[in-house]
mmCIF file of C-alpha atoms in Angstrom:
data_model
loop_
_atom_site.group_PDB
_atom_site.id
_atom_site.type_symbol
_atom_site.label_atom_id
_atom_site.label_comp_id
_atom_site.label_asym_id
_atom_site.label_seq_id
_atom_site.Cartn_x
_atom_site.Cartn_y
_atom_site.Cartn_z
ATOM 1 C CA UNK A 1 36.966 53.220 -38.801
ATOM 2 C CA UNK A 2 35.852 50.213 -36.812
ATOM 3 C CA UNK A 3 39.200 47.764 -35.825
ATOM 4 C CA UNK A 4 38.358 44.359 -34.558
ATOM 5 C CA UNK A 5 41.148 42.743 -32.322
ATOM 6 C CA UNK A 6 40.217 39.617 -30.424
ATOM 7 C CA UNK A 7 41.425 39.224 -26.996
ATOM 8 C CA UNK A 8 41.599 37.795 -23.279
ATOM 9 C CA UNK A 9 42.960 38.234 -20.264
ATOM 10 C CA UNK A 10 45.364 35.888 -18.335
ATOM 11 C CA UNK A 11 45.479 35.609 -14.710
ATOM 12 C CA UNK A 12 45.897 38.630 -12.974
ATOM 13 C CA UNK A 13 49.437 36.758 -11.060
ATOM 14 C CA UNK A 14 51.063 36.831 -14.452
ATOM 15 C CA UNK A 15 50.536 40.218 -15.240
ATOM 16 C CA UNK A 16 54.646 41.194 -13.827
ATOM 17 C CA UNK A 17 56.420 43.644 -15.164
ATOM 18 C CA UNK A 18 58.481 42.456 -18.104
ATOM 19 C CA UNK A 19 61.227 44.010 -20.168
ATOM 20 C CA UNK A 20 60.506 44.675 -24.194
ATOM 21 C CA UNK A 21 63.096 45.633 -26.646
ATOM 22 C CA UNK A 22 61.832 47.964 -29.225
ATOM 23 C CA UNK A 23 62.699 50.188 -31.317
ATOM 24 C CA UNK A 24 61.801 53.475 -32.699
ATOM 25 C CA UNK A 25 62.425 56.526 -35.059
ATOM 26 C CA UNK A 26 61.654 59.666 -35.773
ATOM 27 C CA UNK A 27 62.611 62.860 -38.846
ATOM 28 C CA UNK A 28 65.594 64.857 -38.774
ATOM 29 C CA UNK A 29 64.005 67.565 -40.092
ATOM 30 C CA UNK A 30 66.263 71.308 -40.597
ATOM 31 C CA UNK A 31 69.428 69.092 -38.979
ATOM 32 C CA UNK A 32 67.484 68.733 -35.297
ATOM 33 C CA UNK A 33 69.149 66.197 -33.957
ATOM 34 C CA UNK A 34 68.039 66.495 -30.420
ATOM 35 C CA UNK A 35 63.868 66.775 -31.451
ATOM 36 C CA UNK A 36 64.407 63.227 -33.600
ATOM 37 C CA UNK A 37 66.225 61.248 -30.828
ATOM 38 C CA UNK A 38 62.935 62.270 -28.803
ATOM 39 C CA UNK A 39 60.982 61.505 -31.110
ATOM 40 C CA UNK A 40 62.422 58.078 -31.582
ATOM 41 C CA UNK A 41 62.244 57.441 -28.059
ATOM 42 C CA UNK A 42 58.672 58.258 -27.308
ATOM 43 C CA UNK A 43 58.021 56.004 -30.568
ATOM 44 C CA UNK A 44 60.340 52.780 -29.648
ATOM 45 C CA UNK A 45 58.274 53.396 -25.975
ATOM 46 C CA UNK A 46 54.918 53.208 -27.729
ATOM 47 C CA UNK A 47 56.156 50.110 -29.654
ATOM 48 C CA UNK A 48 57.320 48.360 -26.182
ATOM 49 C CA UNK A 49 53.536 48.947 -24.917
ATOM 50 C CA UNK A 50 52.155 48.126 -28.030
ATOM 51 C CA UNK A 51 54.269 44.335 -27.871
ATOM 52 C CA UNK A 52 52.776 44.098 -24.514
ATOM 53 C CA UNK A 53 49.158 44.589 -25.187
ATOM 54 C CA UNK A 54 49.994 42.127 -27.651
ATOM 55 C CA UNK A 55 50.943 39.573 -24.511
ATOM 56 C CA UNK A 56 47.444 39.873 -23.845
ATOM 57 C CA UNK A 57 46.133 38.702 -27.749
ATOM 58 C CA UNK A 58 44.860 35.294 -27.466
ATOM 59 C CA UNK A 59 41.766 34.201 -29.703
ATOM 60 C CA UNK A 60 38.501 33.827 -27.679
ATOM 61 C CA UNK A 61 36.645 37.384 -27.364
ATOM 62 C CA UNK A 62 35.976 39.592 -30.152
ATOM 63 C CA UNK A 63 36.840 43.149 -29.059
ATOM 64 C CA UNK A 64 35.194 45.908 -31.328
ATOM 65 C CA UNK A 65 35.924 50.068 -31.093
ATOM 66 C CA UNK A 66 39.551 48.729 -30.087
ATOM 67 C CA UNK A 67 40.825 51.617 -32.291
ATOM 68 C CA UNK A 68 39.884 53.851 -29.509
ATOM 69 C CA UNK A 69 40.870 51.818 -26.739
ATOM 70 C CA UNK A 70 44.520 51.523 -28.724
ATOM 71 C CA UNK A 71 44.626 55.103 -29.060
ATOM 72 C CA UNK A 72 43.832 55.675 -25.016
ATOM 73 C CA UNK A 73 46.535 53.491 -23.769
ATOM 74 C CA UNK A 74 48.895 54.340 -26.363
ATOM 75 C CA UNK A 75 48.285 58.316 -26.026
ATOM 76 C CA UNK A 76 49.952 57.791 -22.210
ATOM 77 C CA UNK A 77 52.055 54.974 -23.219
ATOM 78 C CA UNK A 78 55.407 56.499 -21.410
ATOM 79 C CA UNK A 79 53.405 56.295 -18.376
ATOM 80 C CA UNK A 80 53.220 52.218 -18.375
ATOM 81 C CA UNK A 81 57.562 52.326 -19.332
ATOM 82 C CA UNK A 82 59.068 52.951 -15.874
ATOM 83 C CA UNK A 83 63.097 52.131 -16.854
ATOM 84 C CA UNK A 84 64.368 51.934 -19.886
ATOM 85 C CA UNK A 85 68.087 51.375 -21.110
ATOM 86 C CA UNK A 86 69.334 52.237 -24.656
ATOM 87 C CA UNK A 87 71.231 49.687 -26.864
ATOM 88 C CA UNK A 88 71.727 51.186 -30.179
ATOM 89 C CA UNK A 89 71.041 54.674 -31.938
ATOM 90 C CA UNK A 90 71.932 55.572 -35.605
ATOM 91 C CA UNK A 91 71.252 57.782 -38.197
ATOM 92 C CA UNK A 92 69.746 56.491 -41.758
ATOM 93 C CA UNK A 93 68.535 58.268 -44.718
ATOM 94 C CA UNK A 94 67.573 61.309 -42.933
ATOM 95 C CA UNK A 95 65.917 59.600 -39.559
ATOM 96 C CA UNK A 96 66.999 58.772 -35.874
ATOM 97 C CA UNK A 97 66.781 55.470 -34.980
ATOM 98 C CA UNK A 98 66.728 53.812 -30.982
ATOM 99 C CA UNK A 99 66.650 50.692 -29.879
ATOM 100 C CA UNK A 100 65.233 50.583 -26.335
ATOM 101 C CA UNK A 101 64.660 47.590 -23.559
ATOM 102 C CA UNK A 102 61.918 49.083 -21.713
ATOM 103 C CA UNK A 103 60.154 47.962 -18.646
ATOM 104 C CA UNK A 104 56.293 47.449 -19.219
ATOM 105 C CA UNK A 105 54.503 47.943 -15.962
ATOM 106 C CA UNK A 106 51.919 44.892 -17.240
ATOM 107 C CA UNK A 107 49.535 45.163 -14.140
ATOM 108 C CA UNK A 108 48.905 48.731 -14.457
ATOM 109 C CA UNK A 109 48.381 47.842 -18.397
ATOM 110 C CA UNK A 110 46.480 45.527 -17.839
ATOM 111 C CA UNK A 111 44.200 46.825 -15.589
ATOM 112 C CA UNK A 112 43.602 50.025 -18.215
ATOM 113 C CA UNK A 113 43.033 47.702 -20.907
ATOM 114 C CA UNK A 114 40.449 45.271 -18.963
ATOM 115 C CA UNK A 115 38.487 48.674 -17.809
ATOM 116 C CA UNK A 116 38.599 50.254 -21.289
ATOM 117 C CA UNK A 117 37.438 46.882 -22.832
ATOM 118 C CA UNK A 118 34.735 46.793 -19.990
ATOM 119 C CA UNK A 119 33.718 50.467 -20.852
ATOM 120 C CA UNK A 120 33.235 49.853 -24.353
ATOM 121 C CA UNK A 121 31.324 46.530 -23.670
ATOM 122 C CA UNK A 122 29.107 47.794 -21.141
ATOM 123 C CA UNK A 123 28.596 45.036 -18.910
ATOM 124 C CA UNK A 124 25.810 45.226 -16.575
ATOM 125 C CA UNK A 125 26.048 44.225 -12.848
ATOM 126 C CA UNK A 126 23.437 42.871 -10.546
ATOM 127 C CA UNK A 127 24.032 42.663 -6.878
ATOM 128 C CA UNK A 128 22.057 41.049 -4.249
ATOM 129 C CA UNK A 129 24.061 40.371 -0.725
ATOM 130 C CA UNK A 130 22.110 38.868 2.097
ATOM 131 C CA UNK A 131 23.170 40.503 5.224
ATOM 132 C CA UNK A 132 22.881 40.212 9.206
ATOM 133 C CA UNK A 133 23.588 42.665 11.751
ATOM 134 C CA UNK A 134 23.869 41.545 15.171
ATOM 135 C CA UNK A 135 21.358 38.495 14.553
ATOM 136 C CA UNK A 136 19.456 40.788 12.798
ATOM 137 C CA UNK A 137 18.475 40.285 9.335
ATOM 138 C CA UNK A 138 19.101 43.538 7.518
ATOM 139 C CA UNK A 139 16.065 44.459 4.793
ATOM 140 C CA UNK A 140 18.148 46.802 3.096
ATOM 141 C CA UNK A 141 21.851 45.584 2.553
ATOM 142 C CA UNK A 142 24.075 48.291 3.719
ATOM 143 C CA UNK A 143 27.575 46.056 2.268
ATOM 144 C CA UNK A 144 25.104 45.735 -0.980
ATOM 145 C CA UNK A 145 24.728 49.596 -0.692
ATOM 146 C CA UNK A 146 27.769 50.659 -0.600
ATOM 147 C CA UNK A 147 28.823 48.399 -3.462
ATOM 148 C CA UNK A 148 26.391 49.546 -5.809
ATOM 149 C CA UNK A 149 27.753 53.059 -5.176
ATOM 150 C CA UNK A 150 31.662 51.473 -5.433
ATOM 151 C CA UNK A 151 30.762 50.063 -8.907
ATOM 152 C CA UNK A 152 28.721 52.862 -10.334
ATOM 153 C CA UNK A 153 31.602 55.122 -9.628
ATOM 154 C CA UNK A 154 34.179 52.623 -11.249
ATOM 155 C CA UNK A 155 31.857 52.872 -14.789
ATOM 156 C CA UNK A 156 30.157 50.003 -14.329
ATOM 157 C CA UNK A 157 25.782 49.953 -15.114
ATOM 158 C CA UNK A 158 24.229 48.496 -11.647
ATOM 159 C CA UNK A 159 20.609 47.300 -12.347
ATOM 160 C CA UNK A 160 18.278 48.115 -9.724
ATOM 161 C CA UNK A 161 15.796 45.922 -8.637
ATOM 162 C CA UNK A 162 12.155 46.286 -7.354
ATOM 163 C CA UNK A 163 12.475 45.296 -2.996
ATOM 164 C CA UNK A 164 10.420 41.912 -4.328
ATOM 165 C CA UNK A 165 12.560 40.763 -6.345
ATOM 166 C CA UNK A 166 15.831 41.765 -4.746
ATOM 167 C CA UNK A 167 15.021 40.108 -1.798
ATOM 168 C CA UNK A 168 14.253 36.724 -3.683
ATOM 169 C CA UNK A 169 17.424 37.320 -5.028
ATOM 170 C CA UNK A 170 19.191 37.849 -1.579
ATOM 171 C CA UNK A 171 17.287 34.365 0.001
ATOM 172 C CA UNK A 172 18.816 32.614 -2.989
ATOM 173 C CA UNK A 173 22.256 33.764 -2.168
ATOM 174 C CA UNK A 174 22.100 31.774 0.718
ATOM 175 C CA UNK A 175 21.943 28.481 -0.720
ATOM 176 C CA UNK A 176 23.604 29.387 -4.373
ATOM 177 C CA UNK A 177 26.887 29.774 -1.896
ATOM 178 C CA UNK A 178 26.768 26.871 0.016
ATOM 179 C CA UNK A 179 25.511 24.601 -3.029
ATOM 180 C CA UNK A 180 27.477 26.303 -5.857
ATOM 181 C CA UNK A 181 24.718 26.139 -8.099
ATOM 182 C CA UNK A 182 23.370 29.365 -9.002
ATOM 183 C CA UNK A 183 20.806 28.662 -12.103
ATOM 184 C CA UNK A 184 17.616 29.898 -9.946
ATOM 185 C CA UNK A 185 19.785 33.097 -9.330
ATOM 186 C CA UNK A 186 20.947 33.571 -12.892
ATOM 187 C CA UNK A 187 17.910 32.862 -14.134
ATOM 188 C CA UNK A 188 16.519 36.228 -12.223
ATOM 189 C CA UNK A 189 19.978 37.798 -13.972
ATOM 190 C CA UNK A 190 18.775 36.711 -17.190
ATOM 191 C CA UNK A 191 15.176 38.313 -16.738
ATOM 192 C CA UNK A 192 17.000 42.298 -16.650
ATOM 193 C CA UNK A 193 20.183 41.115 -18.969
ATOM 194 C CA UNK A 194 22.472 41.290 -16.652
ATOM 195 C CA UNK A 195 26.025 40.338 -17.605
ATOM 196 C CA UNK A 196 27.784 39.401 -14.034
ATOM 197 C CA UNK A 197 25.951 38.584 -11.149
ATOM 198 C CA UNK A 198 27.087 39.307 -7.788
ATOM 199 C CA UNK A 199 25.886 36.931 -5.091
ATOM 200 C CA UNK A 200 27.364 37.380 -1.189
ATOM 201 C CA UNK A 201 26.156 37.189 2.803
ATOM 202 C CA UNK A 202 27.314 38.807 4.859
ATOM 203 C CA UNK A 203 27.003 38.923 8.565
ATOM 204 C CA UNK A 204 28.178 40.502 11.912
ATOM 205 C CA UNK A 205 29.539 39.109 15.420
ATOM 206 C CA UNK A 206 30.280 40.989 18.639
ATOM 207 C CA UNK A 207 34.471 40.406 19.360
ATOM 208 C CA UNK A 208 34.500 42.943 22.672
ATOM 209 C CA UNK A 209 32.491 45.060 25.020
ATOM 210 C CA UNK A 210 34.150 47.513 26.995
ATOM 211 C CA UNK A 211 32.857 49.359 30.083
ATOM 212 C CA UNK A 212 33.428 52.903 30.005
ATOM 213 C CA UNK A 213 32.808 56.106 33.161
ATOM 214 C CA UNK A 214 29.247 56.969 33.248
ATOM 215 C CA UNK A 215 27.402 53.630 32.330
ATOM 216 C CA UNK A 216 28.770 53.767 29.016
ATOM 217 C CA UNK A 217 29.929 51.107 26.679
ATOM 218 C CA UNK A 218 31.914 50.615 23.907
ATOM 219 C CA UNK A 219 31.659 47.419 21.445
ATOM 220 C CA UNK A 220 33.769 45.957 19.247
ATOM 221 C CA UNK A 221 32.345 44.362 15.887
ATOM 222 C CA UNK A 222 33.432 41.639 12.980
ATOM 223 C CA UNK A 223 31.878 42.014 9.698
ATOM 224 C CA UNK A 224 32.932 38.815 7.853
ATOM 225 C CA UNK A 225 31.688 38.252 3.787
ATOM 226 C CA UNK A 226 31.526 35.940 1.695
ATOM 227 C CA UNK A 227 31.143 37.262 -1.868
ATOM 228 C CA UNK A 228 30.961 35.293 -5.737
ATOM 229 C CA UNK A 229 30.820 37.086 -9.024
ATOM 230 C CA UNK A 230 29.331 34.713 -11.296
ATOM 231 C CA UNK A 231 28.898 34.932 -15.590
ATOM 232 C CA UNK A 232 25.646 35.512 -15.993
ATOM 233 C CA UNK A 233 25.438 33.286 -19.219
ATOM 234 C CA UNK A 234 27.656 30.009 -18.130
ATOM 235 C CA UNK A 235 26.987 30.094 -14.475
ATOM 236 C CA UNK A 236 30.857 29.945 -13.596
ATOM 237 C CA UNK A 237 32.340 32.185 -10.977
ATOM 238 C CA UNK A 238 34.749 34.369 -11.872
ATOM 239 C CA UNK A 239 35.827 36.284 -8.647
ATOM 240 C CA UNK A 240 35.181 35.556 -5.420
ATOM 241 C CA UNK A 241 36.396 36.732 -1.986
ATOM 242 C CA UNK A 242 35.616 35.963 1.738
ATOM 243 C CA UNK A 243 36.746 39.538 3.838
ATOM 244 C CA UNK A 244 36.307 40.683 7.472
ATOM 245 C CA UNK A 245 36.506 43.537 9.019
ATOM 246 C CA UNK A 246 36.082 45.380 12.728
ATOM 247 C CA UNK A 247 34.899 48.340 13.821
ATOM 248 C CA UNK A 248 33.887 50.090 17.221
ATOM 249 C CA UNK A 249 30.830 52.045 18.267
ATOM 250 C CA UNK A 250 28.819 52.654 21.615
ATOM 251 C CA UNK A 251 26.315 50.208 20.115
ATOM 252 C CA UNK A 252 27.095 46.665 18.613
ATOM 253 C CA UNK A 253 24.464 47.498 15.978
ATOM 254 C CA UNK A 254 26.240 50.717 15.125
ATOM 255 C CA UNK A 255 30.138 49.055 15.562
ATOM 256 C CA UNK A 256 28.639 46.412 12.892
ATOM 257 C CA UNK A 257 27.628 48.965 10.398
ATOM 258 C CA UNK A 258 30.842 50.911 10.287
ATOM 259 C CA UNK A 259 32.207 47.426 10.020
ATOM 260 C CA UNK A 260 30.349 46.683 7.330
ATOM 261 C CA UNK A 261 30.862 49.877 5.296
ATOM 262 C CA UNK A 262 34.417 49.656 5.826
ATOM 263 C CA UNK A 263 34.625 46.615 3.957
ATOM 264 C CA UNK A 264 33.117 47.219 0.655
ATOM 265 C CA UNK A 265 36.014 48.895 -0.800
ATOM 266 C CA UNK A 266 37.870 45.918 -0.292
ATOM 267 C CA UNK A 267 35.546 43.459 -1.467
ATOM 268 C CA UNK A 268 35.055 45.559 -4.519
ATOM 269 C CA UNK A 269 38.492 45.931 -5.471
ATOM 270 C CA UNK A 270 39.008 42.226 -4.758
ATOM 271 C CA UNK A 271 36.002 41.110 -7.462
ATOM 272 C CA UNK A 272 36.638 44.240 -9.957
ATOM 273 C CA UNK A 273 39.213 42.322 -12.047
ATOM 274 C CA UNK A 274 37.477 38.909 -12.493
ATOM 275 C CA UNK A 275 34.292 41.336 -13.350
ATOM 276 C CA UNK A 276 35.608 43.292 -15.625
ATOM 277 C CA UNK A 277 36.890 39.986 -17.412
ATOM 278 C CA UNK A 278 33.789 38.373 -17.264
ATOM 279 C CA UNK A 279 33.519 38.856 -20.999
ATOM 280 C CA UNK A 280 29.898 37.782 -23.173
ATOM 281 C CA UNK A 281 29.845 34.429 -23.380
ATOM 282 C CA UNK A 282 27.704 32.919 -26.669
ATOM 283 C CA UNK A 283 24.413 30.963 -25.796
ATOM 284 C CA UNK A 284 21.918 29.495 -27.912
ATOM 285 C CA UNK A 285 18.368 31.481 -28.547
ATOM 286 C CA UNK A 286 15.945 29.497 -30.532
ATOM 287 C CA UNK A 287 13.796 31.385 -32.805
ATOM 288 C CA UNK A 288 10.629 30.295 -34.846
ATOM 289 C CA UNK A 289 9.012 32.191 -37.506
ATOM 290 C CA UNK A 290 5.381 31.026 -38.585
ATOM 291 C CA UNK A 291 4.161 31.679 -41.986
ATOM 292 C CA UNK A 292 7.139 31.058 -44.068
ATOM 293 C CA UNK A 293 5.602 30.221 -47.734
ATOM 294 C CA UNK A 294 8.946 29.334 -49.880
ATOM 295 C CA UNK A 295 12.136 27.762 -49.339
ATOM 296 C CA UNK A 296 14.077 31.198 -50.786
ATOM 297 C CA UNK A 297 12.213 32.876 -48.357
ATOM 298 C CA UNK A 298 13.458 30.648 -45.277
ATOM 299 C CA UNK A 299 17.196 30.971 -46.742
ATOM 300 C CA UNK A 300 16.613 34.656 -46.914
ATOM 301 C CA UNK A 301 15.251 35.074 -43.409
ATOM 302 C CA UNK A 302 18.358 32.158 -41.976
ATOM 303 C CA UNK A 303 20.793 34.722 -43.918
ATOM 304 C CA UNK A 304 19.444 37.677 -42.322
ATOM 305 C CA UNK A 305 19.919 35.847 -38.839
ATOM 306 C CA UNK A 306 23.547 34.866 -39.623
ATOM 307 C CA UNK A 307 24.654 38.678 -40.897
ATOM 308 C CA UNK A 308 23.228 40.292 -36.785
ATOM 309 C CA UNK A 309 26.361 41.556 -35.665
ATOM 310 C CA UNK A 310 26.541 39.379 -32.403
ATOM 311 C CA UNK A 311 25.426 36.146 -33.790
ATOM 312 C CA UNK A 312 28.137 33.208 -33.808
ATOM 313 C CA UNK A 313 25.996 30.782 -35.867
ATOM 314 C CA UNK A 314 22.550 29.835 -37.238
ATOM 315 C CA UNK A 315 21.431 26.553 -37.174
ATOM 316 C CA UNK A 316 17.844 25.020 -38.639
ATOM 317 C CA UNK A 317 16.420 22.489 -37.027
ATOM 318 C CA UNK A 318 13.145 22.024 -39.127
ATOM 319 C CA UNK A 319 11.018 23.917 -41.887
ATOM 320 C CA UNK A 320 7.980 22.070 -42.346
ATOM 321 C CA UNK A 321 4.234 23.493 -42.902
ATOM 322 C CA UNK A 322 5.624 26.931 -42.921
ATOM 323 C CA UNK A 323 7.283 26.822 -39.420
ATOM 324 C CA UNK A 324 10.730 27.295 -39.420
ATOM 325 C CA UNK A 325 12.426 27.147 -36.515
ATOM 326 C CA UNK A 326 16.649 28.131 -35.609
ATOM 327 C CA UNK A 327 18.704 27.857 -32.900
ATOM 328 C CA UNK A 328 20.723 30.655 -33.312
ATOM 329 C CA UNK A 329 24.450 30.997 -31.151
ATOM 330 C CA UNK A 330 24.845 34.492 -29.972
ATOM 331 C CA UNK A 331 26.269 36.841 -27.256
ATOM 332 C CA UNK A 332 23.280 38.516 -27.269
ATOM 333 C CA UNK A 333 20.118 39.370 -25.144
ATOM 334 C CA UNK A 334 17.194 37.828 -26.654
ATOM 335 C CA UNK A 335 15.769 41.818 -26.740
ATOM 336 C CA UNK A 336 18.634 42.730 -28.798
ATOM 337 C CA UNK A 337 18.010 39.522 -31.477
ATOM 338 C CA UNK A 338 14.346 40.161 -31.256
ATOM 339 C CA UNK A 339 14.749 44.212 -32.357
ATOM 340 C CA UNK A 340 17.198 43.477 -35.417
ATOM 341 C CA UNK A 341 15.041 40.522 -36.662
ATOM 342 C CA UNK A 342 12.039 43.520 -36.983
ATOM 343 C CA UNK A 343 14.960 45.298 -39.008
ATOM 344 C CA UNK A 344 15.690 42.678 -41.541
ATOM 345 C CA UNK A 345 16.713 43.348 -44.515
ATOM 346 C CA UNK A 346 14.958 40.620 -47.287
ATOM 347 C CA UNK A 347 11.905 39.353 -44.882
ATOM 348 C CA UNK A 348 9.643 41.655 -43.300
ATOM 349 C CA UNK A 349 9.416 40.135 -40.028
ATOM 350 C CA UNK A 350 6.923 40.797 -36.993
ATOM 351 C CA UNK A 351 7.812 39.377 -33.288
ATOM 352 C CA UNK A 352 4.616 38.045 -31.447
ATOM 353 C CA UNK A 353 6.596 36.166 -28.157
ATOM 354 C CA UNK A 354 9.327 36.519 -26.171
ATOM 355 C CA UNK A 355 10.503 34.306 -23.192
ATOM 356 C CA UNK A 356 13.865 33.492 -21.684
ATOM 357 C CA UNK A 357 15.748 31.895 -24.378
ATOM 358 C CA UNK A 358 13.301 31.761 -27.195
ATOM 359 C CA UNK A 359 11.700 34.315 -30.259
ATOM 360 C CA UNK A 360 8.501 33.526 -31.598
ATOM 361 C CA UNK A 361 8.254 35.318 -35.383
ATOM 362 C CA UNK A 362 5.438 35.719 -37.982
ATOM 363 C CA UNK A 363 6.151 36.668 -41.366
ATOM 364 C CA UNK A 364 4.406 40.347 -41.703
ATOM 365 C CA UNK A 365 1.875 40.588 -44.511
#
């Protein structure tokens, strides 16, 4: 069974602890008193987690699968009540019933929910930090690295990149930072459908040097970052973080790359929430089928576009000398629009063209 719940997330500051009353019941069944009340409890706790997740219910992102998420949070749903005091219990018609104020550790829910919601979605995560060790310009990112390997093991997909690319990518960052505006950026994030992308430099400074016995040294390092998660589809940021760190080694090279490894737990963990609420946001693909013969036929073909799970709306713009053309809203990839039109259900369709934001279509004979 498929359950469709629509929801966001506020901001992470509100998510406090906050008492719930609820209540629950359970079956006297062969005069068990004792096994109801439990029962009643655990279910009056279930109900106080379920009221918060319902904190959370707004009306902007359509969740699907949530019947599974619901089921995960609410199969350990005593975990997320940590105090509890009963107001009422009676007896009625052969059941217990309990009337609890709970305490609904919200940030710990919330945090479960926004990683569930992320699992089901997918969301995929390019990365691309521009880093300097020492006054030397790193080719491989060690920060970026160690990221990567942070967010793979957190569930999220990290898209790789060929070295080409990833250091276009990594030049951008540079001026995407200081000038906010990261369309040359996305548009790279747009090329591998990429839902988030993660923009940062990163560089090192020498603090101390310290002269040890037997001509040795010891040097004190800075790493300081400056790191943006950015929607992929709007260009907004939705996370960002600036973090420093120090570390020492007998060379300044060395000091700076413990530095810099050191701090990518702490940069992740700063941008995983804002990520992982960096939901799909719809854009507008524009799709144009040649050899369309009839007016039912263009209706049929405009229907099939509106019923692609995905698709927020279907708007033509012209049908004239059998070119119709759409601009169709949609939280999709245009590889994901492109593969259901060849599916359609009334029009045999055939795709001959695909570029950033637009389908070319012929009717198939």
């Amino acid at each position: 069974m498929l359950t469709v719940l629509v929801l966001t997330f506020p901001s992470i500051v509100s998510a406090r602890p906050r008492w719930v009353t609820a209540e629950g019941v359970g079956s006297i069944i062969g005069g068990d008193i004792g096994r109801a009340r439990d029962e009643a409890l655990r279910d009056a706790r279930r109900r106080a987690v379920e009221e918060a997740v319902g904190a959370f219910v707004e009306s902007e992102t359509v969740m699907e699968n949530m019947e599974v998420i619901a089921d995960t949070i609410f199969s350990k749903a005593e975990g997320y009540v940590t105090d509890e005091h009963i107001q009422s219990e009676w007896q009625e018609d052969g059941l217990y019933w309990v009337r609890i104020e709970a305490l609904v550790d919200s940030l710990s829910l919330e945090n479960d929910l926004a990683f569930l919601i992320h699992r089901a979605n997918n969301p995929q995560v390019l990365i691309a930090i521009d880093e300097t060790n020492i006054d030397h310009p790193s080719p491989f990112s060690l920060l970026e690295s160690q990221m990567r390997q942070l967010f793979v093991k957190k569930g999220f997909h990290v898209i790789d990149l060929e070295q080409a690319e990833r250091n276009q990518l990594r030049q951008l960052a540079k001026g995407a930072l200081l000038a906010t505006d990261f369309s040359s950026a996305v548009t790279i994030a747009h090329k591998h459908h990429a839902d988030v992308l993660i923009l940062g430099t990163v560089y090192t400074q020498l603090k101390s040097q310290t002269y040890l016995k037997g001509g040795m040294s010891a040097y004190v390092v800075e790493a300081l970052a400056d790191i943006r998660a950015v929607n992929a589809q709007t260009s907004q940021v939705v996370a960002s973080t600036s973090a420093s760190d120090q570390a020492y080694a007998a060379s300044a090279q060395a000091a700076g790359s413990k530095a810099l490894a050191q701090m990518a737990a702490e940069v992740v963990e700063s941008l995983n929430n804002g990520v992982l609420r960096s939901e799909p946001t719809a854009r507008t693909i524009q799709v144009t089928v040649n050899g369309v013969e009839s007016f039912s036929q263009e209706r049929r073909i405009q229907e099939d576009l509106s019923l692609v799970r995905g698709v927020e709306g279907v708007y033509r713009r012209l049908w004239e000398n059998q070119v119709a053309q759409y601009d169709v809203k949609t939280t999709l990839s245009v590889d994901d629009i492109a593969f259901r039109l060849e599916q359609s259900a009334h029009v045999p369709l055939r795709i001959t063209g695909i570029n950033l934001n637009e389908i070319m279509v012929r009717v198939a004979d």
